[in-house]
Amino acid sequence: MNKTFKREIGVLNNKLIGIILLLVFMIIITSFLDPRFLNPLNIRNILRWTGLFGILSLGVTFPIITGGIDLSIGSVVGLTGTLFPLFIVGYSMNIGLAFVLVLGLSLLMGLAHGVLITKFNFQPFIATLVGLFIYRGLARVVTRDVPQGFGGGRDFASLRFVAQGRIPSAFWSDAPQNIADWSIPMPFIILIILAIVFSIFLYRSIYGRYLLALGFNEKAARFSGINVNRMKTVAYIISTMCAGFAGILFALDLNTIQPSAMGNAWELYAIAGVVLGGASLRGGEANILGVVIAVVIIRALFNMVNILGLATQLEFAILGIVILLGVMMDEYLKKISARRMRIEVSLSSPDEITQVKA
């Protein structure tokens, strides 16, 4: 392991410690101001929304690692979230087939972004902005702006368990009250599973290291033989497939999906989680655990606004402050890292020790 890589790991660990301290501080302050914050029902609510939005953040982490961005994920959620109930309820399609079709469509959207960026040299901002408008328009045209859902019956109760169930109380009919109260919502469990899978992929597989390498220095990665175009395309496919899967979960959880509004501006929530979680918008850096913790912080902040009776209009202001803090922390830690590197390089040359001390 070379010194540069160790230094980058050190910077990421510092960021992780910073956001963990921020989360602890926020929990202490909010619970002090209003003890209802630590109520099991409230905590479950935070974890449930963290799971749903965290899947979006995990997905968009990969384009950001490559130095790109994905602005389409909110519209991908809108399109897949309307198509899934439309296929099952409107067209009486088999649930498994509808699931495969929706995820297959998500894969094609990511593939289209990758091709536009790598083969036609579109800027990621433009390629995914085009997708944002196209997918929203398709959702509205296909459904004729009619809200989609699974109805109020119990026909889809087992299917909706994927988004609304809790573990272990769902499989423990006579569970003690404490166990029932603190059972974990399914979306959060799915988020943790995905985070583990993505962590192994990113830090333990050769392809994950390729992604980090091309984000850190694309030219060097290309000259070293990495298929940069293929890895970029993979990153955008992961992003849209996560958004497509999240769209299905949102549809199952909310049960009423408005094609014109579902997922609007949610890409901003997802990107905010990635930035606060320690990823650099320049690419080459990411911390999957940091992203999960950052999404918890964002959802807890929104919850804090509600539980303390503050104006809900503050949500966007909070989001802006979160992004600002994340970028400021990134710049600060980069300066510290660069300063340490200069000192180490200088000290490695005995002739220059005197200059450094001076």
mmCIF file with all atom_site columns, C-alpha atoms in Angstrom, residues 7-116:
data_model
loop_
_atom_site.group_PDB
_atom_site.id
_atom_site.type_symbol
_atom_site.label_atom_id
_atom_site.label_alt_id
_atom_site.label_comp_id
_atom_site.label_asym_id
_atom_site.label_entity_id
_atom_site.label_seq_id
_atom_site.pdbx_PDB_ins_code
_atom_site.Cartn_x
_atom_site.Cartn_y
_atom_site.Cartn_z
_atom_site.occupancy
_atom_site.B_iso_or_equiv
_atom_site.pdbx_formal_charge
_atom_site.auth_seq_id
_atom_site.auth_comp_id
_atom_site.auth_asym_id
_atom_site.auth_atom_id
_atom_site.pdbx_PDB_model_num
ATOM 1   C CA . ARG A 1 7   ? -3.127  9.309   2.912   1.00 0.00 ? 7   ARG A CA 1
ATOM 2   C CA . GLU A 1 8   ? -6.439  9.146   1.022   1.00 0.00 ? 8   GLU A CA 1
ATOM 3   C CA . ILE A 1 9   ? -7.704  6.483   3.454   1.00 0.00 ? 9   ILE A CA 1
ATOM 4   C CA . GLY A 1 10  ? -6.682  8.736   6.311   1.00 0.00 ? 10  GLY A CA 1
ATOM 5   C CA . VAL A 1 11  ? -8.627  11.662  4.851   1.00 0.00 ? 11  VAL A CA 1
ATOM 6   C CA . LEU A 1 12  ? -11.734 9.467   4.402   1.00 0.00 ? 12  LEU A CA 1
ATOM 7   C CA . ASN A 1 13  ? -11.477 8.201   7.982   1.00 0.00 ? 13  ASN A CA 1
ATOM 8   C CA . ASN A 1 14  ? -11.249 11.777  9.242   1.00 0.00 ? 14  ASN A CA 1
ATOM 9   C CA . LYS A 1 15  ? -14.401 12.642  7.290   1.00 0.00 ? 15  LYS A CA 1
ATOM 10  C CA . LEU A 1 16  ? -16.159 9.586   8.695   1.00 0.00 ? 16  LEU A CA 1
ATOM 11  C CA . ILE A 1 17  ? -15.255 10.518  12.265  1.00 0.00 ? 17  ILE A CA 1
ATOM 12  C CA . GLY A 1 18  ? -16.493 14.048  11.584  1.00 0.00 ? 18  GLY A CA 1
ATOM 13  C CA . ILE A 1 19  ? -19.948 13.036  10.399  1.00 0.00 ? 19  ILE A CA 1
ATOM 14  C CA . ILE A 1 20  ? -20.324 10.448  13.195  1.00 0.00 ? 20  ILE A CA 1
ATOM 15  C CA . LEU A 1 21  ? -19.624 13.208  15.726  1.00 0.00 ? 21  LEU A CA 1
ATOM 16  C CA . LEU A 1 22  ? -22.107 15.440  13.893  1.00 0.00 ? 22  LEU A CA 1
ATOM 17  C CA . LEU A 1 23  ? -24.782 12.720  14.122  1.00 0.00 ? 23  LEU A CA 1
ATOM 18  C CA . VAL A 1 24  ? -24.158 12.148  17.846  1.00 0.00 ? 24  VAL A CA 1
ATOM 19  C CA . PHE A 1 25  ? -24.220 15.887  18.529  1.00 0.00 ? 25  PHE A CA 1
ATOM 20  C CA . MET A 1 26  ? -27.474 16.298  16.619  1.00 0.00 ? 26  MET A CA 1
ATOM 21  C CA . ILE A 1 27  ? -29.147 13.383  18.452  1.00 0.00 ? 27  ILE A CA 1
ATOM 22  C CA . ILE A 1 28  ? -28.137 14.778  21.850  1.00 0.00 ? 28  ILE A CA 1
ATOM 23  C CA . ILE A 1 29  ? -29.332 18.311  21.076  1.00 0.00 ? 29  ILE A CA 1
ATOM 24  C CA . THR A 1 30  ? -32.630 17.259  19.480  1.00 0.00 ? 30  THR A CA 1
ATOM 25  C CA . SER A 1 31  ? -33.511 14.714  22.176  1.00 0.00 ? 31  SER A CA 1
ATOM 26  C CA . PHE A 1 32  ? -32.704 17.353  24.808  1.00 0.00 ? 32  PHE A CA 1
ATOM 27  C CA . LEU A 1 33  ? -35.032 19.869  23.128  1.00 0.00 ? 33  LEU A CA 1
ATOM 28  C CA . ASP A 1 34  ? -37.781 17.281  22.601  1.00 0.00 ? 34  ASP A CA 1
ATOM 29  C CA . PRO A 1 35  ? -37.580 13.761  24.155  1.00 0.00 ? 35  PRO A CA 1
ATOM 30  C CA . ARG A 1 36  ? -40.083 12.518  21.558  1.00 0.00 ? 36  ARG A CA 1
ATOM 31  C CA . PHE A 1 37  ? -37.165 12.354  19.125  1.00 0.00 ? 37  PHE A CA 1
ATOM 32  C CA . LEU A 1 38  ? -36.023 9.072   20.721  1.00 0.00 ? 38  LEU A CA 1
ATOM 33  C CA . ASN A 1 39  ? -39.506 7.550   20.628  1.00 0.00 ? 39  ASN A CA 1
ATOM 34  C CA . PRO A 1 40  ? -39.337 4.103   18.900  1.00 0.00 ? 40  PRO A CA 1
ATOM 35  C CA . LEU A 1 41  ? -41.996 5.127   16.388  1.00 0.00 ? 41  LEU A CA 1
ATOM 36  C CA . ASN A 1 42  ? -40.011 8.230   15.451  1.00 0.00 ? 42  ASN A CA 1
ATOM 37  C CA . ILE A 1 43  ? -36.729 6.329   15.170  1.00 0.00 ? 43  ILE A CA 1
ATOM 38  C CA . ARG A 1 44  ? -38.392 3.709   12.970  1.00 0.00 ? 44  ARG A CA 1
ATOM 39  C CA . ASN A 1 45  ? -39.757 6.474   10.776  1.00 0.00 ? 45  ASN A CA 1
ATOM 40  C CA . ILE A 1 46  ? -36.278 7.976   10.359  1.00 0.00 ? 46  ILE A CA 1
ATOM 41  C CA . LEU A 1 47  ? -34.764 4.567   9.535   1.00 0.00 ? 47  LEU A CA 1
ATOM 42  C CA . ARG A 1 48  ? -37.522 3.819   7.033   1.00 0.00 ? 48  ARG A CA 1
ATOM 43  C CA . TRP A 1 49  ? -36.965 7.051   5.089   1.00 0.00 ? 49  TRP A CA 1
ATOM 44  C CA . THR A 1 50  ? -33.212 6.612   5.435   1.00 0.00 ? 50  THR A CA 1
ATOM 45  C CA . GLY A 1 51  ? -33.511 3.220   3.768   1.00 0.00 ? 51  GLY A CA 1
ATOM 46  C CA . LEU A 1 52  ? -35.572 4.528   0.862   1.00 0.00 ? 52  LEU A CA 1
ATOM 47  C CA . PHE A 1 53  ? -33.476 7.634   0.165   1.00 0.00 ? 53  PHE A CA 1
ATOM 48  C CA . GLY A 1 54  ? -30.207 5.920   1.085   1.00 0.00 ? 54  GLY A CA 1
ATOM 49  C CA . ILE A 1 55  ? -30.558 3.509   -1.851  1.00 0.00 ? 55  ILE A CA 1
ATOM 50  C CA . LEU A 1 56  ? -30.639 6.546   -4.155  1.00 0.00 ? 56  LEU A CA 1
ATOM 51  C CA . SER A 1 57  ? -27.504 7.972   -2.515  1.00 0.00 ? 57  SER A CA 1
ATOM 52  C CA . LEU A 1 58  ? -25.627 4.674   -2.725  1.00 0.00 ? 58  LEU A CA 1
ATOM 53  C CA . GLY A 1 59  ? -26.408 4.464   -6.441  1.00 0.00 ? 59  GLY A CA 1
ATOM 54  C CA . VAL A 1 60  ? -25.375 8.000   -7.334  1.00 0.00 ? 60  VAL A CA 1
ATOM 55  C CA . THR A 1 61  ? -22.132 7.512   -5.380  1.00 0.00 ? 61  THR A CA 1
ATOM 56  C CA . PHE A 1 62  ? -20.681 5.573   -8.321  1.00 0.00 ? 62  PHE A CA 1
ATOM 57  C CA . PRO A 1 63  ? -21.005 8.254   -11.042 1.00 0.00 ? 63  PRO A CA 1
ATOM 58  C CA . ILE A 1 64  ? -19.613 10.757  -8.519  1.00 0.00 ? 64  ILE A CA 1
ATOM 59  C CA . ILE A 1 65  ? -16.611 8.472   -7.905  1.00 0.00 ? 65  ILE A CA 1
ATOM 60  C CA . THR A 1 66  ? -15.823 8.732   -11.620 1.00 0.00 ? 66  THR A CA 1
ATOM 61  C CA . GLY A 1 67  ? -16.001 12.529  -11.453 1.00 0.00 ? 67  GLY A CA 1
ATOM 62  C CA . GLY A 1 68  ? -19.479 12.608  -13.028 1.00 0.00 ? 68  GLY A CA 1
ATOM 63  C CA . ILE A 1 69  ? -22.999 13.205  -11.793 1.00 0.00 ? 69  ILE A CA 1
ATOM 64  C CA . ASP A 1 70  ? -26.462 11.726  -12.315 1.00 0.00 ? 70  ASP A CA 1
ATOM 65  C CA . LEU A 1 71  ? -29.305 14.236  -12.315 1.00 0.00 ? 71  LEU A CA 1
ATOM 66  C CA . SER A 1 72  ? -31.862 11.798  -13.705 1.00 0.00 ? 72  SER A CA 1
ATOM 67  C CA . ILE A 1 73  ? -32.455 9.598   -10.661 1.00 0.00 ? 73  ILE A CA 1
ATOM 68  C CA . GLY A 1 74  ? -35.493 11.539  -9.389  1.00 0.00 ? 74  GLY A CA 1
ATOM 69  C CA . SER A 1 75  ? -37.226 11.044  -12.731 1.00 0.00 ? 75  SER A CA 1
ATOM 70  C CA . VAL A 1 76  ? -36.105 7.401   -12.848 1.00 0.00 ? 76  VAL A CA 1
ATOM 71  C CA . VAL A 1 77  ? -37.880 6.948   -9.502  1.00 0.00 ? 77  VAL A CA 1
ATOM 72  C CA . GLY A 1 78  ? -40.957 8.679   -10.963 1.00 0.00 ? 78  GLY A CA 1
ATOM 73  C CA . LEU A 1 79  ? -40.984 6.467   -14.068 1.00 0.00 ? 79  LEU A CA 1
ATOM 74  C CA . THR A 1 80  ? -40.301 3.110   -12.416 1.00 0.00 ? 80  THR A CA 1
ATOM 75  C CA . GLY A 1 81  ? -42.540 3.961   -9.459  1.00 0.00 ? 81  GLY A CA 1
ATOM 76  C CA . THR A 1 82  ? -45.497 4.511   -11.805 1.00 0.00 ? 82  THR A CA 1
ATOM 77  C CA . LEU A 1 83  ? -44.744 1.679   -14.233 1.00 0.00 ? 83  LEU A CA 1
ATOM 78  C CA . PHE A 1 84  ? -44.471 -1.035  -11.555 1.00 0.00 ? 84  PHE A CA 1
ATOM 79  C CA . PRO A 1 85  ? -48.080 -0.694  -10.238 1.00 0.00 ? 85  PRO A CA 1
ATOM 80  C CA . LEU A 1 86  ? -49.303 0.030   -13.772 1.00 0.00 ? 86  LEU A CA 1
ATOM 81  C CA . PHE A 1 87  ? -47.875 -3.273  -15.029 1.00 0.00 ? 87  PHE A CA 1
ATOM 82  C CA . ILE A 1 88  ? -49.234 -5.305  -12.104 1.00 0.00 ? 88  ILE A CA 1
ATOM 83  C CA . VAL A 1 89  ? -52.606 -3.676  -11.502 1.00 0.00 ? 89  VAL A CA 1
ATOM 84  C CA . GLY A 1 90  ? -53.347 -2.006  -14.841 1.00 0.00 ? 90  GLY A CA 1
ATOM 85  C CA . TYR A 1 91  ? -52.049 -4.749  -17.155 1.00 0.00 ? 91  TYR A CA 1
ATOM 86  C CA . SER A 1 92  ? -52.464 -7.732  -14.735 1.00 0.00 ? 92  SER A CA 1
ATOM 87  C CA . MET A 1 93  ? -48.850 -8.679  -15.342 1.00 0.00 ? 93  MET A CA 1
ATOM 88  C CA . ASN A 1 94  ? -46.995 -11.285 -13.317 1.00 0.00 ? 94  ASN A CA 1
ATOM 89  C CA . ILE A 1 95  ? -45.185 -9.612  -10.389 1.00 0.00 ? 95  ILE A CA 1
ATOM 90  C CA . GLY A 1 96  ? -41.843 -11.221 -11.211 1.00 0.00 ? 96  GLY A CA 1
ATOM 91  C CA . LEU A 1 97  ? -42.078 -10.203 -14.857 1.00 0.00 ? 97  LEU A CA 1
ATOM 92  C CA . ALA A 1 98  ? -43.009 -6.617  -13.901 1.00 0.00 ? 98  ALA A CA 1
ATOM 93  C CA . PHE A 1 99  ? -40.031 -6.498  -11.536 1.00 0.00 ? 99  PHE A CA 1
ATOM 94  C CA . VAL A 1 100 ? -37.647 -7.720  -14.238 1.00 0.00 ? 100 VAL A CA 1
ATOM 95  C CA . LEU A 1 101 ? -39.044 -5.316  -16.850 1.00 0.00 ? 101 LEU A CA 1
ATOM 96  C CA . VAL A 1 102 ? -38.753 -2.285  -14.574 1.00 0.00 ? 102 VAL A CA 1
ATOM 97  C CA . LEU A 1 103 ? -35.203 -3.143  -13.512 1.00 0.00 ? 103 LEU A CA 1
ATOM 98  C CA . GLY A 1 104 ? -34.310 -3.948  -17.134 1.00 0.00 ? 104 GLY A CA 1
ATOM 99  C CA . LEU A 1 105 ? -35.601 -0.526  -18.173 1.00 0.00 ? 105 LEU A CA 1
ATOM 100 C CA . SER A 1 106 ? -33.485 1.049   -15.416 1.00 0.00 ? 106 SER A CA 1
ATOM 101 C CA . LEU A 1 107 ? -30.435 -0.786  -16.742 1.00 0.00 ? 107 LEU A CA 1
ATOM 102 C CA . LEU A 1 108 ? -31.089 0.531   -20.270 1.00 0.00 ? 108 LEU A CA 1
ATOM 103 C CA . MET A 1 109 ? -31.370 4.100   -18.952 1.00 0.00 ? 109 MET A CA 1
ATOM 104 C CA . GLY A 1 110 ? -27.975 3.806   -17.256 1.00 0.00 ? 110 GLY A CA 1
ATOM 105 C CA . LEU A 1 111 ? -26.514 2.231   -20.386 1.00 0.00 ? 111 LEU A CA 1
ATOM 106 C CA . ALA A 1 112 ? -27.844 5.144   -22.470 1.00 0.00 ? 112 ALA A CA 1
ATOM 107 C CA . HIS A 1 113 ? -26.193 7.643   -20.117 1.00 0.00 ? 113 HIS A CA 1
ATOM 108 C CA . GLY A 1 114 ? -22.917 5.748   -20.296 1.00 0.00 ? 114 GLY A CA 1
ATOM 109 C CA . VAL A 1 115 ? -22.964 5.632   -24.110 1.00 0.00 ? 115 VAL A CA 1
ATOM 110 C CA . LEU A 1 116 ? -23.787 9.342   -24.412 1.00 0.00 ? 116 LEU A CA 1
#
